[in-house]
Structures are given as structure tokens and as C-alpha cells.
Coordinates of C-alpha atoms in Angstrom, one line a residue:
X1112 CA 1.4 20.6 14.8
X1113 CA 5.2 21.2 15.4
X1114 CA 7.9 18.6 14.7
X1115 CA 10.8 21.0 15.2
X1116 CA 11.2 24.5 16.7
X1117 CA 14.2 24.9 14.4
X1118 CA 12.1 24.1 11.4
X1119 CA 8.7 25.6 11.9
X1120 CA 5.6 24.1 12.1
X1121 CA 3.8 21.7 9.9
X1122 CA 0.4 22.8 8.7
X1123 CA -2.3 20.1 10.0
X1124 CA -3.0 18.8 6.0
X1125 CA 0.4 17.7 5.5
X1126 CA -0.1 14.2 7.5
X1127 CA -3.2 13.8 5.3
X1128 CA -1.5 14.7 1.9
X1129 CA 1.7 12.5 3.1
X1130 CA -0.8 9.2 3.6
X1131 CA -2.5 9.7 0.4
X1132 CA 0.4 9.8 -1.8
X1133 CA 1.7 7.0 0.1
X1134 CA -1.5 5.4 -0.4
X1135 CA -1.9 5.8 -4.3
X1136 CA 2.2 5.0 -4.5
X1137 CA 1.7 1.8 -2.9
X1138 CA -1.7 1.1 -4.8
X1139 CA 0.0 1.9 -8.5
X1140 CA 3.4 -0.8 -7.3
X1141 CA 1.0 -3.3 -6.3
X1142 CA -1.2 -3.3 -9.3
X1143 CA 1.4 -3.2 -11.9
X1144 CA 3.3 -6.1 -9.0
X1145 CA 0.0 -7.9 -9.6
X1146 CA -0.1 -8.1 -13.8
X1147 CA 3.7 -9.2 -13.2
X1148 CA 2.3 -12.2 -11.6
X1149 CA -0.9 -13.0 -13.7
X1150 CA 1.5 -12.6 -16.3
X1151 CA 3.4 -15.7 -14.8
X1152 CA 1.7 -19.0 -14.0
X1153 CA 1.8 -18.2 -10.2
X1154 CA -1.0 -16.9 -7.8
X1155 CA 1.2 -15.8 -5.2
X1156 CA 3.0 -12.5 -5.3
X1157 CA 6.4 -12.7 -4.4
X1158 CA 9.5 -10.8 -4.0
X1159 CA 10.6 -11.8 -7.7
X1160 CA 7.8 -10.5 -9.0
X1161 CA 8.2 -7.2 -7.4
X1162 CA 11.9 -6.8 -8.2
X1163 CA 10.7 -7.2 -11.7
X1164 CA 7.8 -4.6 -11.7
X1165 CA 10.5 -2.6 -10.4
X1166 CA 12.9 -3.1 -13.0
X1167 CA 10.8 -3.0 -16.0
X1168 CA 9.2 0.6 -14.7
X1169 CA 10.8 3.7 -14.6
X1170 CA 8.3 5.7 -11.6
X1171 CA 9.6 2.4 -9.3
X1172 CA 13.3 3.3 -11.0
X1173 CA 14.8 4.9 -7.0
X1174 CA 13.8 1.1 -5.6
X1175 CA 16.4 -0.7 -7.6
X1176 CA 19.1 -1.1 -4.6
X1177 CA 16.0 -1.8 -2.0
X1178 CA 14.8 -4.8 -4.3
X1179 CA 18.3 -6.2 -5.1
X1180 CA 18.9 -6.1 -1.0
X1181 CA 15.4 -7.7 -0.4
X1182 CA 16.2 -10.5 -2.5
X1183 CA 19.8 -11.1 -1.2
X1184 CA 18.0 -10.9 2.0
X1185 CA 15.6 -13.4 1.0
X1186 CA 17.7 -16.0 -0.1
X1187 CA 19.9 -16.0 2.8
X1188 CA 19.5 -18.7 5.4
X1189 CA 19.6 -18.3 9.0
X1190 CA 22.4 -20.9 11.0
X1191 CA 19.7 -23.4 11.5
X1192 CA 19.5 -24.0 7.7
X1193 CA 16.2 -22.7 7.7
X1194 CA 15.2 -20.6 5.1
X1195 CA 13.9 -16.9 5.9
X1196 CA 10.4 -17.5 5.6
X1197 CA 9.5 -20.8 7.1
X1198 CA 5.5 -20.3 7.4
X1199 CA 5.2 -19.8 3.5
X1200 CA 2.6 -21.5 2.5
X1201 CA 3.0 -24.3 0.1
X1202 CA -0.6 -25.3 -0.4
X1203 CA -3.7 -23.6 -2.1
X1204 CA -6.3 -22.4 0.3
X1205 CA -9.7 -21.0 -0.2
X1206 CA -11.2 -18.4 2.5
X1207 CA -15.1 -17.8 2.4
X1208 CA -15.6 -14.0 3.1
X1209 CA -19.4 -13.9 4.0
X1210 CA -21.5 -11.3 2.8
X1211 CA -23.3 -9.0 4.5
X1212 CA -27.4 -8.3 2.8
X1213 CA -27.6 -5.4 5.0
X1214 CA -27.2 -2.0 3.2
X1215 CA -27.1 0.9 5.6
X1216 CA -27.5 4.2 3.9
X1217 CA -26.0 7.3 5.8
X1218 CA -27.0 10.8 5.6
X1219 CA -23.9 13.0 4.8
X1220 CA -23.0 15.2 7.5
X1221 CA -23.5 19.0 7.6
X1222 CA -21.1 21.8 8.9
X1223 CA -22.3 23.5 11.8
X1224 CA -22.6 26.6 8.9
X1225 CA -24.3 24.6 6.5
X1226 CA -25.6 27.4 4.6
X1227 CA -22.4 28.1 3.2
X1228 CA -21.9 27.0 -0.5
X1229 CA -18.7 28.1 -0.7
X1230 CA -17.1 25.0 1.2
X1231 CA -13.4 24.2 -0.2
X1232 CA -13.3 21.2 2.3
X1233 CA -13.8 17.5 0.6
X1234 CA -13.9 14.5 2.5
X1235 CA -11.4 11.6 2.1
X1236 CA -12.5 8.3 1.8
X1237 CA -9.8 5.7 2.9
X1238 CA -11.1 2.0 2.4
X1239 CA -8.8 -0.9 3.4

């Protein structure tokens, strides 16, 4: 894959390696956003609680000027007088998620040279 002739090219893994690290970065600020707000009578995550998550944490240390901006941002009203997020909800709601009783097992798939023990090649499991 080539982004730039004057750079080179990238090797196809990069995208892969770029997504997970994005992935577990964005999985370690939302847990420790989510203890900041379990810590607090509040079931709703908001921007305060992420600002302080990222002030009490030095890995989240380089987000200090993006979570002062979000919350000047945030308090900011647009000319109408409305305020930035107008569909926040104010009421409690509770959302059924049905579950499904039927467990399909799959077979894992095999290389065309499945004979091979020697594979270095591990499959990535993304759920969302």
C-alpha cells in the first residue's frame, strides 16, 4: 500500500497495528472515564467526567488542551440561546436487548498449507 512516493510505502500490517492501538487507547480512557462516573452519583458519562479522567492520569496527560477546548466548547451557546446539545436526554430510559438462545459454533479456518506448524500469523478478533 503507498500513501506517498516521497515517503515509501507502508507495509500492509501498519493499518491493522494503527486500529488496535487506537482501539485499546480508547478502551483504557473510557474505562478509567467510566470509574470517574460511578465514582459520582451520575449514570451518564459526560464531558466533565472525561476532562477529569484526563487530569487525574498521566497516559491521558497530551489531552489536557483538547479537554479544556471541549468544555469551553460545550458551554458555549449558539445565537438562538440554545445550548450545544439540545437532544440530551434528561430522563432515564431502559432498552431491552433480546437474547439470542442460538449458539453457533464455527470451525476455525485452515490455510490453504495447513500442514504447516510453523504459522507466525494470529487472527484478530475485533468485537464492537
Amino acid at each position: 500500500m503507498q500513501k506517498d512516493v516521497e515517503v515509501g510505502r507502508i507495509a500492509m500490517a501498519v493499518p491493522v497495528i494503527i486500529a488496535r492501538a487506537l482501539e485499546m487507547f480508547l478502551k483504557t480512557l473510557l474505562t478509567k472515564t467510566c470509574l470517574v462516573t460511578q465514582s459520582k452519583p451520575s449514570t451518564v458519562m459526560s464531558v466533565a467526567h472525561m476532562k477529569q479522567c484526563i487530569e487525574s492520569e498521566k497516559l491521558f496527560h497530551f489531552l489536557k488542551e483538547a479537554a479544556e477546548r471541549a468544555t469551553s466548547t460545550a458551554a458555549q451557546r449558539d445565537n438562538r440561546g440554545l445550548s450545544m446539545w439540545p437532544l440530551y436526554r434528561t430522563k432515564q430510559s431502559e432498552h431491552s436487548v433480546k437474547k439470542t438462545t442460538d449458539v453457533v459454533e464455527v470451525a476455525p479456518r485452515r490455510s490453504v498449507a495447513s500442514d504447516e506448524s510453523s504459522s507466525s500469523e494470529s487472527e484478530l478478533y475485533i468485537c464492537l
